Backbone as CSV, one residue per row, in Angstrom:
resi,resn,N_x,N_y,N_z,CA_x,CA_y,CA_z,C_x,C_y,C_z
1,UNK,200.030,80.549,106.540,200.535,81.915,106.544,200.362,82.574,105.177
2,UNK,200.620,81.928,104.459,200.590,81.928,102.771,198.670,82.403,102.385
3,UNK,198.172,82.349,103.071,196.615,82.695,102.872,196.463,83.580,103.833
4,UNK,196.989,83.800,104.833,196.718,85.122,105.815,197.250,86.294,104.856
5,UNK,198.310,86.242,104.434,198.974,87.049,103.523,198.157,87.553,101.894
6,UNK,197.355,86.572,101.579,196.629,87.034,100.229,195.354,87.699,101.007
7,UNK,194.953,87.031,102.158,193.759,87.988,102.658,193.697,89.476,103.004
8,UNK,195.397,89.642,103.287,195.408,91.210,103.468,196.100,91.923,102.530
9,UNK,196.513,91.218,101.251,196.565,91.939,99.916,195.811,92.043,99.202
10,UNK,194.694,91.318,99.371,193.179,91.501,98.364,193.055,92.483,98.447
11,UNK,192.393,93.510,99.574,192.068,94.570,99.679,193.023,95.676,98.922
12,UNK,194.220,95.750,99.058,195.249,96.699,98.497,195.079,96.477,97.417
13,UNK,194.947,95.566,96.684,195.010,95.409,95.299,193.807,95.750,94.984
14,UNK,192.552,95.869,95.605,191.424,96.073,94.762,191.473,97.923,94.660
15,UNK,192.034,98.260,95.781,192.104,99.756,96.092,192.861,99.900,95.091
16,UNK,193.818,99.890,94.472,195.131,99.916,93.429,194.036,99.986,92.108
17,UNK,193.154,98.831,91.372,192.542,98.569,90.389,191.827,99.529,90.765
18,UNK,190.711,99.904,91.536,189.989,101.239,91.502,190.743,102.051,90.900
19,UNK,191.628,102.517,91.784,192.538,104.106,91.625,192.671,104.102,89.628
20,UNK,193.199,103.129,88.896,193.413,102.818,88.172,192.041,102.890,86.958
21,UNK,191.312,102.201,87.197,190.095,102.818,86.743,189.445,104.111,86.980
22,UNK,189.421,104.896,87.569,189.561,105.720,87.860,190.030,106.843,87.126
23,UNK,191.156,106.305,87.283,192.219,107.284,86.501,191.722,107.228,84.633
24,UNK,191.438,106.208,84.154,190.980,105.626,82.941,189.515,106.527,82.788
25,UNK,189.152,106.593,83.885,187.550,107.349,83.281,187.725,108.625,82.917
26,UNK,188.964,109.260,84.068,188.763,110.274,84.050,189.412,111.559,82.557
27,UNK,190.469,110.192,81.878,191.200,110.693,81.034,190.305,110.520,79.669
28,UNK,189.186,109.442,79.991,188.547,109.538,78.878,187.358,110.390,78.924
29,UNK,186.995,110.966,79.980,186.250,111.721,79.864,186.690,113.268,79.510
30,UNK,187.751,113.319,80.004,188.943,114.398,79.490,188.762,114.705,78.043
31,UNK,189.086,113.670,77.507,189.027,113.346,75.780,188.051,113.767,75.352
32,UNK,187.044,113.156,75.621,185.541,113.788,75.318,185.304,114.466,75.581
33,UNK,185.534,115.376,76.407,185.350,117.221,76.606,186.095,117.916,75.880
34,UNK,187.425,117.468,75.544,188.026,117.945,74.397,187.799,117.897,73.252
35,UNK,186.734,116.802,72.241,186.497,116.829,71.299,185.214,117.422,71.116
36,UNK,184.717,117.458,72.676,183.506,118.361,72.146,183.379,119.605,71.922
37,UNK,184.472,120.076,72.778,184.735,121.721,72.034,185.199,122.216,71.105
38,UNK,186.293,121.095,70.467,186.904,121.425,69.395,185.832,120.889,68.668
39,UNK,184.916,120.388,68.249,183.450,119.901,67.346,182.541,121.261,67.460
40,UNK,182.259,121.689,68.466,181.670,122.833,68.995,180.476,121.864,69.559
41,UNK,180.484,121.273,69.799,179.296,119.883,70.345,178.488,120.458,71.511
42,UNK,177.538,120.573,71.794,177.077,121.227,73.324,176.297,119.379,73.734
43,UNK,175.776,120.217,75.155,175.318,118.992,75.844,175.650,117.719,76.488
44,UNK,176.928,117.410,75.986,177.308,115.995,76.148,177.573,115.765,77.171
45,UNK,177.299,115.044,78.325,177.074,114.741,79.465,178.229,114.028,80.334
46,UNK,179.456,114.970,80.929,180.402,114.118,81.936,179.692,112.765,82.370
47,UNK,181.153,111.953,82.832,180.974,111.054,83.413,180.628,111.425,85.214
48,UNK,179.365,111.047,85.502,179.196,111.203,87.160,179.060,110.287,87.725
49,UNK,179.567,110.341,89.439,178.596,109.449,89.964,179.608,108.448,90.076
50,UNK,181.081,108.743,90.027,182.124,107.441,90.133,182.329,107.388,91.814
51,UNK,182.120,106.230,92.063,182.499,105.711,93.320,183.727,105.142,93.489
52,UNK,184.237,105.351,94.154,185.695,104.642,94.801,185.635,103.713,95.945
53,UNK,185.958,102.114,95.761,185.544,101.146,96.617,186.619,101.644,97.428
């Protein structure tokens, strides 16, 4: 029972670590749009292209 039970929390937990990364890209990419304007920086290229398992 004890392994039926980790088989159907794997999934939740990997969904959880996404969301979480996720969240991490998006604040650092945040950051970096913020320092590029306050730099006056042009060009610098968002993060794209994030997938969510």
């Amino acid at each position: 029972m004890k392994r039926e039970a980790e088989k159907r929390d794997t999934p939740v937990q990997i969904e959880e670590m996404a969301g979480h990364l996720l969240i991490m890209a998006l604040k650092e990419e945040a950051k970096n749009t913020e320092e590029a304007v306050r730099t006056g920086e042009r060009r610098r290229k968002p993060i794209e292209n994030i997938a969510v398992l």
